[in-house]
mmCIF file of C-alpha atoms and ligand atoms in Angstrom:
data_model
loop_
_atom_site.group_PDB
_atom_site.id
_atom_site.type_symbol
_atom_site.label_atom_id
_atom_site.label_comp_id
_atom_site.label_asym_id
_atom_site.label_seq_id
_atom_site.Cartn_x
_atom_site.Cartn_y
_atom_site.Cartn_z
ATOM 1 C CA UNK A 1 -22.996 46.016 27.753
ATOM 2 C CA UNK A 2 -21.321 45.653 24.386
ATOM 3 C CA UNK A 3 -23.796 47.758 22.454
ATOM 4 C CA UNK A 4 -23.849 50.435 25.170
ATOM 5 C CA UNK A 5 -20.067 50.728 25.137
ATOM 6 C CA UNK A 6 -19.893 50.720 21.353
ATOM 7 C CA UNK A 7 -22.565 53.407 20.938
ATOM 8 C CA UNK A 8 -21.002 55.698 23.534
ATOM 9 C CA UNK A 9 -17.427 55.237 22.379
ATOM 10 C CA UNK A 10 -18.190 55.482 18.662
ATOM 11 C CA UNK A 11 -19.582 58.969 19.236
ATOM 12 C CA UNK A 12 -16.441 59.918 21.163
ATOM 13 C CA UNK A 13 -14.293 58.446 18.385
ATOM 14 C CA UNK A 14 -15.894 60.644 15.755
ATOM 15 C CA UNK A 15 -17.629 57.732 14.086
ATOM 16 C CA UNK A 16 -14.614 55.459 13.826
ATOM 17 C CA UNK A 17 -15.777 51.851 14.210
ATOM 18 C CA UNK A 18 -14.916 49.917 17.328
ATOM 19 C CA UNK A 19 -14.969 46.142 17.814
ATOM 20 C CA UNK A 20 -14.950 44.514 21.212
ATOM 21 C CA UNK A 21 -14.255 40.939 22.168
ATOM 22 C CA UNK A 22 -14.526 39.313 25.537
ATOM 23 C CA UNK A 23 -14.509 35.894 27.055
ATOM 24 C CA UNK A 24 -15.187 34.162 30.303
ATOM 25 C CA UNK A 25 -13.741 31.022 31.779
ATOM 26 C CA UNK A 26 -15.538 29.094 34.476
ATOM 27 C CA UNK A 27 -13.439 27.735 37.265
ATOM 28 C CA UNK A 28 -14.333 25.004 39.684
ATOM 29 C CA UNK A 29 -14.027 25.759 43.395
ATOM 30 C CA UNK A 30 -11.942 22.747 44.221
ATOM 31 C CA UNK A 31 -8.309 22.558 43.149
ATOM 32 C CA UNK A 32 -8.475 21.471 39.548
ATOM 33 C CA UNK A 33 -7.391 18.014 38.451
ATOM 34 C CA UNK A 34 -7.182 19.484 34.951
ATOM 35 C CA UNK A 35 -3.611 20.504 34.966
ATOM 36 C CA UNK A 36 -2.034 19.786 31.592
ATOM 37 C CA UNK A 37 1.491 20.587 32.686
ATOM 38 C CA UNK A 38 3.243 22.662 35.323
ATOM 39 C CA UNK A 39 3.067 25.596 32.896
ATOM 40 C CA UNK A 40 -0.257 25.145 31.142
ATOM 41 C CA UNK A 41 -3.416 25.349 33.173
ATOM 42 C CA UNK A 42 -6.760 24.171 31.863
ATOM 43 C CA UNK A 43 -7.859 27.791 31.894
ATOM 44 C CA UNK A 44 -5.292 28.795 29.277
ATOM 45 C CA UNK A 45 -6.267 25.838 27.157
ATOM 46 C CA UNK A 46 -9.951 26.701 27.322
ATOM 47 C CA UNK A 47 -9.180 30.299 26.499
ATOM 48 C CA UNK A 48 -7.095 29.350 23.460
ATOM 49 C CA UNK A 49 -9.920 27.189 22.117
ATOM 50 C CA UNK A 50 -12.541 29.840 22.805
ATOM 51 C CA UNK A 51 -10.469 32.362 20.857
ATOM 52 C CA UNK A 52 -10.449 30.069 17.833
ATOM 53 C CA UNK A 53 -14.248 29.885 17.864
ATOM 54 C CA UNK A 54 -14.812 33.640 18.094
ATOM 55 C CA UNK A 55 -18.535 33.663 17.389
ATOM 56 C CA UNK A 56 -20.247 34.450 20.656
ATOM 57 C CA UNK A 57 -20.427 30.866 21.810
ATOM 58 C CA UNK A 58 -20.008 29.650 25.336
ATOM 59 C CA UNK A 59 -17.052 27.342 25.233
ATOM 60 C CA UNK A 60 -17.105 24.644 27.857
ATOM 61 C CA UNK A 61 -13.876 23.019 28.822
ATOM 62 C CA UNK A 62 -14.527 19.314 29.206
ATOM 63 C CA UNK A 63 -12.885 16.001 29.811
ATOM 64 C CA UNK A 64 -12.280 15.250 26.125
ATOM 65 C CA UNK A 65 -10.591 18.612 25.509
ATOM 66 C CA UNK A 66 -8.488 17.940 28.563
ATOM 67 C CA UNK A 67 -7.408 14.558 27.190
ATOM 68 C CA UNK A 68 -6.617 16.015 23.735
ATOM 69 C CA UNK A 69 -4.457 18.684 25.318
ATOM 70 C CA UNK A 70 -2.697 16.213 27.550
ATOM 71 C CA UNK A 71 -1.866 14.048 24.545
ATOM 72 C CA UNK A 72 -0.720 17.089 22.583
ATOM 73 C CA UNK A 73 1.534 18.091 25.439
ATOM 74 C CA UNK A 74 2.941 14.563 25.708
ATOM 75 C CA UNK A 75 3.575 14.426 21.969
ATOM 76 C CA UNK A 76 5.353 17.770 21.803
ATOM 77 C CA UNK A 77 7.576 17.125 24.798
ATOM 78 C CA UNK A 78 8.481 13.552 23.828
ATOM 79 C CA UNK A 79 8.704 13.587 20.026
ATOM 80 C CA UNK A 80 12.476 14.024 19.885
ATOM 81 C CA UNK A 81 13.406 11.610 22.662
ATOM 82 C CA UNK A 82 11.043 9.069 21.066
ATOM 83 C CA UNK A 83 13.189 9.220 17.947
ATOM 84 C CA UNK A 84 16.370 8.581 19.918
ATOM 85 C CA UNK A 85 14.727 5.728 21.814
ATOM 86 C CA UNK A 86 13.384 4.129 18.607
ATOM 87 C CA UNK A 87 9.763 4.354 19.692
ATOM 88 C CA UNK A 88 8.546 5.041 16.135
ATOM 89 C CA UNK A 89 7.780 1.692 14.587
ATOM 90 C CA UNK A 90 7.668 0.717 10.951
ATOM 91 C CA UNK A 91 4.379 -0.897 9.975
ATOM 92 C CA UNK A 92 3.789 -2.188 6.469
ATOM 93 C CA UNK A 93 0.558 -2.626 4.560
ATOM 94 C CA UNK A 94 0.688 -4.864 1.480
ATOM 95 C CA UNK A 95 -0.061 -3.672 -2.038
ATOM 96 C CA UNK A 96 -1.685 -6.336 -4.171
ATOM 97 C CA UNK A 97 -0.608 -6.524 -7.799
ATOM 98 C CA UNK A 98 -3.986 -7.145 -9.440
ATOM 99 C CA UNK A 99 -2.462 -8.537 -12.615
ATOM 100 C CA UNK A 100 -0.347 -11.211 -10.961
ATOM 101 C CA UNK A 101 -2.377 -11.725 -7.775
ATOM 102 C CA UNK A 102 0.824 -11.353 -5.730
ATOM 103 C CA UNK A 103 1.889 -8.922 -3.057
ATOM 104 C CA UNK A 104 4.899 -7.158 -4.546
ATOM 105 C CA UNK A 105 4.834 -3.859 -2.695
ATOM 106 C CA UNK A 106 3.944 -2.241 0.613
ATOM 107 C CA UNK A 107 3.265 1.142 2.185
ATOM 108 C CA UNK A 108 5.273 2.196 5.223
ATOM 109 C CA UNK A 109 3.087 3.643 7.978
ATOM 110 C CA UNK A 110 4.432 4.945 11.250
ATOM 111 C CA UNK A 111 3.195 3.869 14.685
ATOM 112 C CA UNK A 112 4.409 5.433 17.902
ATOM 113 C CA UNK A 113 4.803 2.929 20.708
ATOM 114 C CA UNK A 114 6.015 4.749 23.834
ATOM 115 C CA UNK A 115 7.179 2.592 26.713
ATOM 116 C CA UNK A 116 4.436 2.336 29.329
ATOM 117 C CA UNK A 117 1.878 4.167 27.214
ATOM 118 C CA UNK A 118 -0.721 2.991 24.697
ATOM 119 C CA UNK A 119 0.019 3.069 20.969
ATOM 120 C CA UNK A 120 -0.293 6.507 19.334
ATOM 121 C CA UNK A 121 -1.598 6.578 15.745
ATOM 122 C CA UNK A 122 -0.370 8.874 12.964
ATOM 123 C CA UNK A 123 -3.609 10.839 12.743
ATOM 124 C CA UNK A 124 -2.960 11.910 16.343
ATOM 125 C CA UNK A 125 0.572 13.247 15.773
ATOM 126 C CA UNK A 126 1.330 13.760 12.051
ATOM 127 C CA UNK A 127 -0.775 16.963 11.736
ATOM 128 C CA UNK A 128 1.041 18.355 14.786
ATOM 129 C CA UNK A 129 4.450 17.366 13.388
ATOM 130 C CA UNK A 130 3.581 19.043 10.109
ATOM 131 C CA UNK A 131 2.768 22.209 12.029
ATOM 132 C CA UNK A 132 5.901 22.227 14.158
ATOM 133 C CA UNK A 133 8.282 20.980 11.472
ATOM 134 C CA UNK A 134 9.291 17.708 13.127
ATOM 135 C CA UNK A 135 7.719 15.705 10.275
ATOM 136 C CA UNK A 136 10.778 16.361 8.110
ATOM 137 C CA UNK A 137 12.989 14.471 10.560
ATOM 138 C CA UNK A 138 10.466 11.712 11.123
ATOM 139 C CA UNK A 139 9.881 11.086 7.419
ATOM 140 C CA UNK A 140 13.596 10.769 6.696
ATOM 141 C CA UNK A 141 13.871 8.470 9.701
ATOM 142 C CA UNK A 142 11.095 6.298 8.210
ATOM 143 C CA UNK A 143 13.008 6.131 4.920
ATOM 144 C CA UNK A 144 15.992 4.975 6.951
ATOM 145 C CA UNK A 145 13.918 2.315 8.763
ATOM 146 C CA UNK A 146 12.661 1.094 5.397
ATOM 147 C CA UNK A 147 16.189 0.840 3.936
ATOM 148 C CA UNK A 148 17.460 -0.886 7.066
ATOM 149 C CA UNK A 149 14.623 -3.422 6.836
ATOM 150 C CA UNK A 150 15.217 -4.050 3.125
ATOM 151 C CA UNK A 151 18.927 -4.555 3.806
ATOM 152 C CA UNK A 152 18.182 -7.108 6.544
ATOM 153 C CA UNK A 153 15.816 -8.972 4.199
ATOM 154 C CA UNK A 154 18.288 -9.052 1.320
ATOM 155 C CA UNK A 155 21.066 -10.257 3.643
ATOM 156 C CA UNK A 156 18.788 -13.039 4.864
ATOM 157 C CA UNK A 157 18.050 -14.177 1.290
ATOM 158 C CA UNK A 158 14.541 -12.718 1.165
ATOM 159 C CA UNK A 159 13.267 -11.075 -2.036
ATOM 160 C CA UNK A 160 12.727 -7.381 -1.263
ATOM 161 C CA UNK A 161 9.507 -5.587 -2.247
ATOM 162 C CA UNK A 162 9.066 -1.992 -3.371
ATOM 163 C CA UNK A 163 8.094 0.160 -0.387
ATOM 164 C CA UNK A 164 6.158 3.440 -0.503
ATOM 165 C CA UNK A 165 6.977 6.052 2.126
ATOM 166 C CA UNK A 166 4.839 9.084 3.001
ATOM 167 C CA UNK A 167 6.685 12.372 2.605
ATOM 168 C CA UNK A 168 5.583 15.663 4.111
ATOM 169 C CA UNK A 169 5.462 18.681 1.846
ATOM 170 C CA UNK A 170 8.186 20.624 3.667
ATOM 171 C CA UNK A 171 10.702 18.019 2.491
ATOM 172 C CA UNK A 172 10.161 19.021 -1.120
ATOM 173 C CA UNK A 173 11.380 22.544 -0.552
ATOM 174 C CA UNK A 174 14.548 21.428 1.227
ATOM 175 C CA UNK A 175 17.502 22.093 -1.044
ATOM 176 C CA UNK A 176 19.350 18.942 -0.021
ATOM 177 C CA UNK A 177 16.289 16.662 -0.072
ATOM 178 C CA UNK A 178 17.426 14.316 -2.842
ATOM 179 C CA UNK A 179 20.951 14.180 -1.409
ATOM 180 C CA UNK A 180 19.577 13.315 2.047
ATOM 181 C CA UNK A 181 17.619 10.427 0.549
ATOM 182 C CA UNK A 182 20.611 9.198 -1.420
ATOM 183 C CA UNK A 183 22.803 9.334 1.686
ATOM 184 C CA UNK A 184 20.352 6.925 3.353
ATOM 185 C CA UNK A 185 20.031 4.502 0.434
ATOM 186 C CA UNK A 186 23.831 4.435 0.053
ATOM 187 C CA UNK A 187 24.352 3.809 3.758
ATOM 188 C CA UNK A 188 22.313 0.593 3.470
ATOM 189 C CA UNK A 189 23.303 -0.142 -0.109
ATOM 190 C CA UNK A 190 19.696 -0.166 -1.305
ATOM 191 C CA UNK A 191 18.722 0.766 -4.850
ATOM 192 C CA UNK A 192 16.356 3.793 -4.934
ATOM 193 C CA UNK A 193 14.233 1.610 -7.275
ATOM 194 C CA UNK A 194 12.830 -0.008 -4.129
ATOM 195 C CA UNK A 195 11.492 3.292 -2.808
ATOM 196 C CA UNK A 196 8.333 5.135 -3.890
ATOM 197 C CA UNK A 197 7.785 8.571 -2.362
ATOM 198 C CA UNK A 198 4.140 9.392 -1.665
ATOM 199 C CA UNK A 199 3.236 13.057 -1.818
ATOM 200 C CA UNK A 200 -0.058 14.826 -1.277
ATOM 201 C CA UNK A 201 -1.807 16.682 -4.041
ATOM 202 C CA UNK A 202 -1.931 19.927 -2.070
ATOM 203 C CA UNK A 203 1.751 20.268 -2.851
ATOM 204 C CA UNK A 204 1.063 20.676 -6.549
ATOM 205 C CA UNK A 205 -1.058 23.772 -6.142
ATOM 206 C CA UNK A 206 1.746 25.880 -4.852
ATOM 207 C CA UNK A 207 4.247 25.596 -7.657
ATOM 208 C CA UNK A 208 3.939 22.922 -10.308
ATOM 209 C CA UNK A 209 7.196 23.832 -12.072
ATOM 210 C CA UNK A 210 9.238 23.628 -8.880
ATOM 211 C CA UNK A 211 7.554 20.348 -7.938
ATOM 212 C CA UNK A 212 8.186 18.842 -11.381
ATOM 213 C CA UNK A 213 11.801 19.827 -11.174
ATOM 214 C CA UNK A 214 12.185 18.056 -7.792
ATOM 215 C CA UNK A 215 10.349 15.028 -9.204
ATOM 216 C CA UNK A 216 12.738 14.944 -12.149
ATOM 217 C CA UNK A 217 15.692 15.151 -9.805
ATOM 218 C CA UNK A 218 14.238 12.265 -7.761
ATOM 219 C CA UNK A 219 13.533 10.187 -10.887
ATOM 220 C CA UNK A 220 17.061 10.756 -12.169
ATOM 221 C CA UNK A 221 18.340 9.443 -8.841
ATOM 222 C CA UNK A 222 16.129 6.352 -9.268
ATOM 223 C CA UNK A 223 13.229 7.107 -6.897
ATOM 224 C CA UNK A 224 9.628 6.955 -8.029
ATOM 225 C CA UNK A 225 6.925 9.375 -6.982
ATOM 226 C CA UNK A 226 3.268 8.690 -6.247
ATOM 227 C CA UNK A 227 0.400 11.096 -5.681
ATOM 228 C CA UNK A 228 -1.531 10.067 -2.584
ATOM 229 C CA UNK A 229 -5.214 10.562 -1.685
ATOM 230 C CA UNK A 230 -6.281 11.612 -5.168
ATOM 231 C CA UNK A 231 -10.003 12.333 -5.151
ATOM 232 C CA UNK A 232 -10.078 13.688 -1.614
ATOM 233 C CA UNK A 233 -10.172 17.431 -1.238
ATOM 234 C CA UNK A 234 -9.650 19.581 -4.276
ATOM 235 C CA UNK A 235 -8.265 17.161 -6.827
ATOM 236 C CA UNK A 236 -7.893 18.570 -10.240
ATOM 237 C CA UNK A 237 -7.547 16.935 -13.621
ATOM 238 C CA UNK A 238 -5.570 19.961 -14.674
ATOM 239 C CA UNK A 239 -2.891 19.184 -12.078
ATOM 240 C CA UNK A 240 -2.897 15.549 -13.123
ATOM 241 C CA UNK A 241 -2.002 16.479 -16.686
ATOM 242 C CA UNK A 242 0.863 18.707 -15.609
ATOM 243 C CA UNK A 243 2.524 16.522 -13.005
ATOM 244 C CA UNK A 244 5.221 14.079 -13.996
ATOM 245 C CA UNK A 245 4.414 11.382 -11.465
ATOM 246 C CA UNK A 246 4.818 7.620 -11.749
ATOM 247 C CA UNK A 247 1.811 6.490 -9.750
ATOM 248 C CA UNK A 248 -1.644 7.719 -8.796
ATOM 249 C CA UNK A 249 -3.283 6.539 -5.557
ATOM 250 C CA UNK A 250 -7.017 6.956 -5.396
ATOM 251 C CA UNK A 251 -8.352 7.946 -2.002
ATOM 252 C CA UNK A 252 -10.412 5.309 -0.252
ATOM 253 C CA UNK A 253 -13.511 7.543 -0.221
ATOM 254 C CA UNK A 254 -13.636 7.070 -3.975
ATOM 255 C CA UNK A 255 -14.068 3.334 -3.755
ATOM 256 C CA UNK A 256 -16.484 3.489 -0.837
ATOM 257 C CA UNK A 257 -18.730 5.918 -2.747
ATOM 258 C CA UNK A 258 -18.721 3.650 -5.792
ATOM 259 C CA UNK A 259 -19.513 0.569 -3.742
ATOM 260 C CA UNK A 260 -22.490 2.331 -2.136
ATOM 261 C CA UNK A 261 -23.983 2.995 -5.545
ATOM 262 C CA UNK A 262 -22.619 0.340 -7.852
ATOM 263 C CA UNK A 263 -23.768 1.512 -11.228
ATOM 264 C CA UNK A 264 -23.994 5.199 -10.478
ATOM 265 C CA UNK A 265 -22.119 8.087 -12.010
ATOM 266 C CA UNK A 266 -19.222 7.813 -9.525
ATOM 267 C CA UNK A 267 -18.381 4.419 -10.947
ATOM 268 C CA UNK A 268 -18.026 5.994 -14.426
ATOM 269 C CA UNK A 269 -15.808 8.705 -12.937
ATOM 270 C CA UNK A 270 -13.584 6.124 -11.246
ATOM 271 C CA UNK A 271 -13.236 4.057 -14.430
ATOM 272 C CA UNK A 272 -12.420 7.177 -16.460
ATOM 273 C CA UNK A 273 -9.787 8.425 -14.014
ATOM 274 C CA UNK A 274 -8.129 5.009 -13.990
ATOM 275 C CA UNK A 275 -8.104 4.990 -17.787
ATOM 276 C CA UNK A 276 -6.816 8.549 -17.933
ATOM 277 C CA UNK A 277 -3.972 7.866 -15.488
ATOM 278 C CA UNK A 278 -3.002 4.859 -17.619
ATOM 279 C CA UNK A 279 -2.951 7.019 -20.735
ATOM 280 C CA UNK A 280 -0.674 9.465 -18.947
ATOM 281 C CA UNK A 281 1.697 6.579 -18.208
ATOM 282 C CA UNK A 282 0.978 6.317 -14.476
ATOM 283 C CA UNK A 283 0.465 3.171 -12.475
ATOM 284 C CA UNK A 284 -2.753 3.179 -10.473
ATOM 285 C CA UNK A 285 -3.482 2.094 -6.909
ATOM 286 C CA UNK A 286 -6.923 1.960 -5.305
ATOM 287 C CA UNK A 287 -6.903 2.436 -1.531
ATOM 288 C CA UNK A 288 -9.503 1.118 0.911
ATOM 289 C CA UNK A 289 -10.122 -2.249 -0.743
ATOM 290 C CA UNK A 290 -12.174 -3.891 1.995
ATOM 291 C CA UNK A 291 -14.124 -6.607 0.166
ATOM 292 C CA UNK A 292 -13.863 -9.003 -2.735
ATOM 293 C CA UNK A 293 -16.524 -6.937 -4.461
ATOM 294 C CA UNK A 294 -14.223 -3.871 -4.385
ATOM 295 C CA UNK A 295 -11.356 -5.909 -5.726
ATOM 296 C CA UNK A 296 -13.439 -7.318 -8.569
ATOM 297 C CA UNK A 297 -14.594 -3.836 -9.466
ATOM 298 C CA UNK A 298 -11.159 -2.207 -9.626
ATOM 299 C CA UNK A 299 -9.715 -5.177 -11.461
ATOM 300 C CA UNK A 300 -12.464 -4.908 -14.081
ATOM 301 C CA UNK A 301 -11.455 -1.243 -14.446
ATOM 302 C CA UNK A 302 -7.810 -2.262 -15.079
ATOM 303 C CA UNK A 303 -6.437 -0.718 -11.901
ATOM 304 C CA UNK A 304 -2.877 -1.981 -11.294
ATOM 305 C CA UNK A 305 -2.807 -2.271 -7.496
ATOM 306 C CA UNK A 306 -5.198 -2.696 -4.588
ATOM 307 C CA UNK A 307 -4.476 -1.789 -0.971
ATOM 308 C CA UNK A 308 -6.755 -2.222 2.003
ATOM 309 C CA UNK A 309 -8.065 -4.321 4.868
ATOM 310 C CA UNK A 310 -9.237 -7.025 2.432
ATOM 311 C CA UNK A 311 -5.577 -8.027 2.088
ATOM 312 C CA UNK A 312 -4.277 -6.892 5.462
ATOM 313 C CA UNK A 313 -4.176 -4.062 7.973
ATOM 314 C CA UNK A 314 -0.774 -2.401 8.374
ATOM 315 C CA UNK A 315 1.370 -4.869 10.384
ATOM 316 C CA UNK A 316 4.821 -4.654 12.015
ATOM 317 C CA UNK A 317 7.591 -5.090 9.420
ATOM 318 C CA UNK A 318 8.595 -8.440 10.906
ATOM 319 C CA UNK A 319 5.047 -9.768 10.590
ATOM 320 C CA UNK A 320 4.888 -8.528 6.998
ATOM 321 C CA UNK A 321 8.043 -10.478 6.232
ATOM 322 C CA UNK A 322 6.595 -13.678 7.713
ATOM 323 C CA UNK A 323 3.289 -13.440 5.860
ATOM 324 C CA UNK A 324 4.106 -11.844 2.541
ATOM 325 C CA UNK A 325 7.782 -12.246 1.663
ATOM 326 C CA UNK A 326 9.340 -15.000 -0.360
ATOM 327 C CA UNK A 327 12.608 -16.498 0.741
ATOM 328 C CA UNK A 328 15.049 -17.331 -2.034
ATOM 329 C CA UNK A 329 16.851 -19.845 0.133
HETATM 330 P P1 C2E B 401 -2.529 7.350 4.126
HETATM 331 O O1 C2E B 401 -1.162 7.614 3.572
HETATM 332 O O2 C2E B 401 -3.687 7.592 3.234
HETATM 333 O O3 C2E B 401 -2.468 5.862 4.635
HETATM 334 C C1 C2E B 401 -3.540 4.974 4.563
HETATM 335 C C2 C2E B 401 -4.324 4.954 5.847
HETATM 336 O O4 C2E B 401 -5.543 4.244 5.628
HETATM 337 C C3 C2E B 401 -3.593 4.209 6.978
HETATM 338 O O5 C2E B 401 -3.954 4.810 8.203
HETATM 339 C C4 C2E B 401 -4.192 2.813 6.892
HETATM 340 O O6 C2E B 401 -4.149 2.106 8.104
HETATM 341 C C5 C2E B 401 -5.632 3.125 6.496
HETATM 342 N N1 C2E B 401 -6.242 2.024 5.744
HETATM 343 C C6 C2E B 401 -5.603 1.113 4.989
HETATM 344 N N2 C2E B 401 -6.468 0.262 4.406
HETATM 345 C C7 C2E B 401 -7.704 0.658 4.799
HETATM 346 C C8 C2E B 401 -9.039 0.160 4.528
HETATM 347 O O7 C2E B 401 -9.261 -0.817 3.792
HETATM 348 N N3 C2E B 401 -10.066 0.823 5.111
HETATM 349 C C9 C2E B 401 -9.867 1.897 5.922
HETATM 350 N N4 C2E B 401 -10.945 2.467 6.470
HETATM 351 N N5 C2E B 401 -8.633 2.388 6.194
HETATM 352 C C10 C2E B 401 -7.556 1.781 5.640
HETATM 353 P P2 C2E B 401 -2.843 5.224 9.252
HETATM 354 O O8 C2E B 401 -1.740 4.222 9.272
HETATM 355 O O9 C2E B 401 -3.559 5.515 10.521
HETATM 356 O O10 C2E B 401 -2.241 6.543 8.649
HETATM 357 C C11 C2E B 401 -3.032 7.707 8.530
HETATM 358 C C12 C2E B 401 -2.320 8.768 7.735
HETATM 359 O O11 C2E B 401 -1.172 9.262 8.460
HETATM 360 C C13 C2E B 401 -1.741 8.266 6.420
HETATM 361 O O12 C2E B 401 -2.744 8.223 5.465
HETATM 362 C C14 C2E B 401 -0.677 9.302 6.141
HETATM 363 O O13 C2E B 401 -1.259 10.457 5.564
HETATM 364 C C15 C2E B 401 -0.197 9.660 7.535
HETATM 365 N N6 C2E B 401 1.062 8.930 7.793
HETATM 366 C C16 C2E B 401 1.244 7.671 8.251
HETATM 367 N N7 C2E B 401 2.569 7.396 8.389
HETATM 368 C C17 C2E B 401 3.232 8.515 7.986
HETATM 369 C C18 C2E B 401 4.626 8.867 7.888
HETATM 370 O O14 C2E B 401 5.547 8.102 8.182
HETATM 371 N N8 C2E B 401 4.898 10.130 7.420
HETATM 372 C C19 C2E B 401 3.911 11.023 7.064
HETATM 373 N N9 C2E B 401 4.265 12.221 6.619
HETATM 374 N N10 C2E B 401 2.613 10.720 7.149
HETATM 375 C C20 C2E B 401 2.270 9.485 7.600
HETATM 376 CA CA1 CA B 402 0.048 7.295 1.882
HETATM 377 CA CA1 CA B 403 -3.719 7.574 1.010
#
């Protein structure tokens, strides 16, 4: 049908090219249980997905697509009320200081625990929040949860640890970003020295000068900045040389590749990057430390910190305090 229409019409159009697209959605006879919401039918969902594919495939709407869409709908309609109802929980994963053998830092990771619903993990909602802009609010809220927690610890005579917080890229282009952070640290009377801001490398590609200027502004205010997931995606040594960051976090794929092939070339690359980061004055963290073997390896390469399941999964802040914090009392 397509080629017949195109041939006939192209002649009529004096040789101008014509492209045609079409799609078909199969519908069950019985009333569908696949109703995502009063406004979104499974047909619209299937159609939207089929349009993304756009290469003459038959797209079958199935149970798993239905579940994904239902979750997406839940997330988008509840994200704001979840903030007001304090459903976003602060989990902490320890960072092991490889020189001292002590836990003296942690990474803050969000968990969404809706009432009467199973736990929702960041991989399920962070990409969506980055798309719709809500991540800016959530990330500042997480900074606030961190400061509130540190304040409670200090007041209870517990030695605080430095906590790293993930920050979405849209925050870095907000004019009042540094001021917003300072308003939070002041509210809880927490020194910015206790906060490390983790940013993704992708940010650096867009405008290194602008990024460096924000980093300088953050450093002047007392915050430190870490580059997360280095080695995943399109990491570049060029960027590394130009960025004025305090810490480099190596993606966990790095370590898992090296462990698979102990004395291979990847191990040389890892050792060289760790040495290079040191030379540039950055602290180094290896993510995804799952075994003693991984720890021994990164320690022998003079990496400063290890983070991973070998030490602990991310745990609720209260549990972190019980297991890893030292009371001065
Ligand atoms: P990430 O920043 O790279 O965080 C580390 C992730 O690796 C965490 O997953 C953690 O649970 C997991 N992990 C830690 N140790 C190990 C290990 O030894 N082996 C393996 N296989 N995995 C390990 P999680 O908590 O599910 O977070 C996923 C991602 O979601 C984070 O990756 C981060 O990019 C994002 N994220 C989490 N919380 C926030 C947040 O508050 N704000 C923003 N913007 N992003 C967040
Ligand atoms: Ca991170
Ligand atoms: Ca990471």
